[in-house]
Tab-separated table of C-alpha atoms and ligand atoms in Angstrom:
chain	number	residue	atom	x	y	z
A	44	UNK	CA	-154.093	-209.364	220.927
A	45	UNK	CA	-157.639	-208.861	222.055
A	46	UNK	CA	-159.162	-209.872	218.643
A	47	UNK	CA	-157.296	-213.180	218.850
A	48	UNK	CA	-158.673	-214.079	222.175
A	49	UNK	CA	-160.498	-217.378	221.350
A	50	UNK	CA	-161.788	-220.200	223.455
A	51	UNK	CA	-161.562	-223.532	221.694
A	52	UNK	CA	-162.541	-227.203	222.418
A	53	UNK	CA	-165.934	-228.876	223.097
A	54	UNK	CA	-165.565	-230.031	226.675
A	55	UNK	CA	-165.290	-227.762	229.625
A	56	UNK	CA	-161.814	-229.088	230.385
A	57	UNK	CA	-160.647	-228.183	226.803
A	58	UNK	CA	-162.250	-224.803	227.118
A	59	UNK	CA	-160.582	-223.976	230.479
A	60	UNK	CA	-157.174	-225.335	229.008
A	61	UNK	CA	-157.516	-222.921	226.106
A	62	UNK	CA	-158.719	-220.147	228.143
A	63	UNK	CA	-156.199	-219.958	231.089
A	64	UNK	CA	-153.050	-219.420	229.295
A	65	UNK	CA	-154.568	-216.662	227.345
A	66	UNK	CA	-155.782	-214.938	230.341
A	67	UNK	CA	-152.378	-215.468	231.953
A	68	UNK	CA	-150.647	-213.819	229.075
A	69	UNK	CA	-153.192	-210.972	228.795
A	70	UNK	CA	-152.976	-210.061	232.528
A	71	UNK	CA	-149.142	-210.273	232.572
A	72	UNK	CA	-149.117	-207.604	230.014
A	73	UNK	CA	-151.426	-205.205	232.020
A	74	UNK	CA	-150.888	-203.679	235.426
A	75	UNK	CA	-154.393	-202.168	235.920
A	76	UNK	CA	-156.634	-204.271	238.287
A	77	UNK	CA	-160.000	-203.247	236.884
A	78	UNK	CA	-158.941	-203.689	233.317
A	79	UNK	CA	-157.578	-207.218	234.080
A	80	UNK	CA	-160.586	-208.329	236.062
A	81	UNK	CA	-162.994	-206.930	233.394
A	82	UNK	CA	-161.330	-208.890	230.659
A	83	UNK	CA	-161.245	-212.084	232.724
A	84	UNK	CA	-164.919	-211.798	233.598
A	85	UNK	CA	-165.804	-211.236	229.933
A	86	UNK	CA	-163.549	-214.218	228.884
A	87	UNK	CA	-165.499	-216.521	231.307
A	88	UNK	CA	-168.890	-215.263	230.520
A	89	UNK	CA	-168.397	-215.555	226.742
A	90	UNK	CA	-165.835	-218.371	226.505
A	91	UNK	CA	-167.830	-220.739	228.688
A	92	UNK	CA	-171.255	-219.303	228.264
A	93	UNK	CA	-172.255	-218.721	231.864
A	94	UNK	CA	-175.324	-216.795	233.019
A	95	UNK	CA	-173.521	-214.436	235.321
A	96	UNK	CA	-169.832	-213.882	236.218
A	97	UNK	CA	-168.681	-211.308	238.535
A	98	UNK	CA	-166.266	-210.147	241.294
A	99	UNK	CA	-167.063	-208.903	244.738
A	100	UNK	CA	-164.317	-206.979	246.453
A	101	UNK	CA	-163.675	-207.277	250.244
A	102	UNK	CA	-164.244	-203.635	251.681
A	103	UNK	CA	-164.387	-203.586	255.396
A	104	UNK	CA	-167.082	-205.770	256.685
A	105	UNK	CA	-168.766	-206.243	253.327
A	106	UNK	CA	-168.252	-207.505	249.750
A	107	UNK	CA	-168.978	-204.819	247.258
A	108	UNK	CA	-169.885	-205.560	243.540
A	109	UNK	CA	-167.016	-205.078	241.056
A	110	UNK	CA	-166.675	-205.994	237.331
A	111	UNK	CA	-169.305	-208.399	236.081
A	112	UNK	CA	-171.178	-209.585	233.173
A	113	UNK	CA	-174.743	-210.414	233.247
A	114	UNK	CA	-178.041	-209.056	234.767
A	115	UNK	CA	-177.852	-206.265	237.374
A	116	UNK	CA	-176.797	-207.793	240.740
A	117	UNK	CA	-176.799	-207.175	244.442
A	118	UNK	CA	-174.289	-204.365	245.232
A	119	UNK	CA	-173.217	-205.347	248.885
A	120	UNK	CA	-173.104	-208.635	250.810
A	121	UNK	CA	-172.325	-208.973	254.449
A	122	UNK	CA	-169.513	-211.259	255.832
A	123	UNK	CA	-170.925	-214.921	256.145
A	124	UNK	CA	-174.039	-213.881	254.180
A	125	UNK	CA	-175.176	-215.923	251.156
A	126	UNK	CA	-172.903	-218.145	249.116
A	127	UNK	CA	-170.320	-215.333	248.549
A	128	UNK	CA	-170.122	-214.321	252.223
A	129	UNK	CA	-169.824	-217.949	253.229
A	130	UNK	CA	-166.928	-218.549	250.851
A	131	UNK	CA	-165.246	-215.346	252.273
A	132	UNK	CA	-165.683	-216.530	255.844
A	133	UNK	CA	-164.834	-220.098	255.226
A	134	UNK	CA	-161.798	-219.074	252.906
A	135	UNK	CA	-162.673	-221.790	250.353
A	136	UNK	CA	-164.463	-222.653	247.197
A	137	UNK	CA	-168.054	-223.437	247.433
A	138	UNK	CA	-170.093	-225.307	244.839
A	139	UNK	CA	-173.936	-225.010	245.214
A	140	UNK	CA	-175.764	-227.482	242.951
A	141	UNK	CA	-179.176	-226.045	243.793
A	142	UNK	CA	-179.357	-222.610	245.280
A	143	UNK	CA	-182.767	-223.342	246.921
A	144	UNK	CA	-181.014	-225.797	249.037
A	145	UNK	CA	-178.303	-223.502	250.373
A	146	UNK	CA	-179.497	-221.723	253.505
A	147	UNK	CA	-179.349	-217.976	253.369
A	148	UNK	CA	-178.701	-217.929	249.580
A	149	UNK	CA	-179.018	-214.349	248.136
A	150	UNK	CA	-181.097	-214.521	244.972
A	151	UNK	CA	-179.953	-211.465	242.839
A	152	UNK	CA	-181.669	-213.134	239.984
A	153	UNK	CA	-184.546	-215.732	240.161
A	154	UNK	CA	-182.980	-217.273	237.023
A	155	UNK	CA	-179.808	-218.431	238.813
A	156	UNK	CA	-180.221	-222.147	239.870
A	157	UNK	CA	-176.608	-223.230	240.840
A	158	UNK	CA	-173.304	-221.426	241.472
A	159	UNK	CA	-169.625	-221.588	242.233
A	160	UNK	CA	-167.829	-219.067	244.364
A	161	UNK	CA	-164.101	-218.784	244.887
A	162	UNK	CA	-161.796	-216.542	246.986
A	163	UNK	CA	-158.600	-214.895	245.916
A	164	UNK	CA	-156.120	-214.051	248.710
A	165	UNK	CA	-153.696	-211.178	249.492
A	166	UNK	CA	-150.034	-212.013	250.534
A	167	UNK	CA	-151.112	-212.250	254.163
A	168	UNK	CA	-153.641	-214.985	253.291
A	169	UNK	CA	-156.649	-212.814	253.818
A	170	UNK	CA	-159.556	-213.030	251.256
A	171	UNK	CA	-159.332	-209.761	249.087
A	172	UNK	CA	-161.987	-210.601	246.409
A	173	UNK	CA	-164.623	-213.216	245.474
A	174	UNK	CA	-165.375	-214.670	242.079
A	175	UNK	CA	-169.007	-215.757	241.572
A	176	UNK	CA	-170.337	-217.635	238.697
A	177	UNK	CA	-174.093	-218.448	238.213
A	178	UNK	CA	-175.867	-220.785	235.958
A	179	UNK	CA	-179.537	-221.166	234.896
A	180	UNK	CA	-179.106	-224.818	235.145
A	181	UNK	CA	-179.032	-226.974	238.330
A	182	UNK	CA	-175.765	-228.678	239.010
A	183	UNK	CA	-173.650	-226.872	236.479
A	184	UNK	CA	-170.455	-226.832	238.451
A	185	UNK	CA	-168.184	-229.685	239.565
A	186	UNK	CA	-164.594	-230.567	240.380
A	187	UNK	CA	-163.413	-229.766	236.983
A	188	UNK	CA	-164.703	-226.198	237.458
A	189	UNK	CA	-163.116	-225.891	240.893
A	190	UNK	CA	-159.787	-227.162	239.742
A	191	UNK	CA	-159.416	-224.825	236.657
A	192	UNK	CA	-160.985	-221.839	238.496
A	193	UNK	CA	-158.746	-222.220	241.454
A	194	UNK	CA	-155.803	-221.986	238.978
A	195	UNK	CA	-157.597	-218.788	237.731
A	196	UNK	CA	-157.784	-217.399	241.305
A	197	UNK	CA	-154.022	-217.811	241.622
A	198	UNK	CA	-153.575	-215.926	238.318
A	199	UNK	CA	-155.893	-213.273	239.846
A	200	UNK	CA	-154.056	-213.228	243.078
A	201	UNK	CA	-150.764	-212.411	241.132
A	202	UNK	CA	-152.231	-209.884	238.584
A	203	UNK	CA	-154.769	-208.035	240.675
A	204	UNK	CA	-153.117	-207.002	243.897
B	59	SME	N1	-176.180	-215.753	245.009
B	59	SME	C1	-175.064	-214.869	245.638
B	59	SME	C2	-175.192	-213.532	245.559
B	59	SME	C3	-174.568	-212.904	244.365
B	59	SME	S1	-175.392	-213.006	242.882
B	59	SME	O1	-175.811	-214.332	242.712
B	59	SME	C4	-174.679	-212.210	241.593
B	59	SME	C5	-174.948	-215.274	247.029
B	59	SME	O2	-175.742	-216.016	247.581
B	59	SME	O3	-173.982	-214.903	247.768
């Protein structure tokens, strides 16, 4: 199982299409939230070669860092703050082509140039966690990423309650 987890394809679309069914199968076979999220983060980081991939959990009025792969990151982000806090407040996916152009962007790493942030929801429709993916290049993320990553957030909503 874990050894046979492979991402195939050359385009982003092909990679996501190879990755998502494997993530679904892997997480359906495990009930532990941290174990599932940790594997999902690793699969994204190494499968699509992103700079930083991580989860922030909603805890009270803050987001608190969860499983991640990449350089050490900010541990707490307030409601509405940075890209992550804005995605939480607005309850939607945010794509930032150039982090320097996003008012209030929180620079955990000066190497991060663009990012995509997506919320996962609990059964009452409240945001329960945020997925943050950072790139060292400008304008890495587009509608292909948001479409497949929104499918991933549905898998996360199911597997990681
Ligand atoms: N850039 C994010 C903070 C999290 S780190 O990038 C890992 C933001 O502005 O919310």
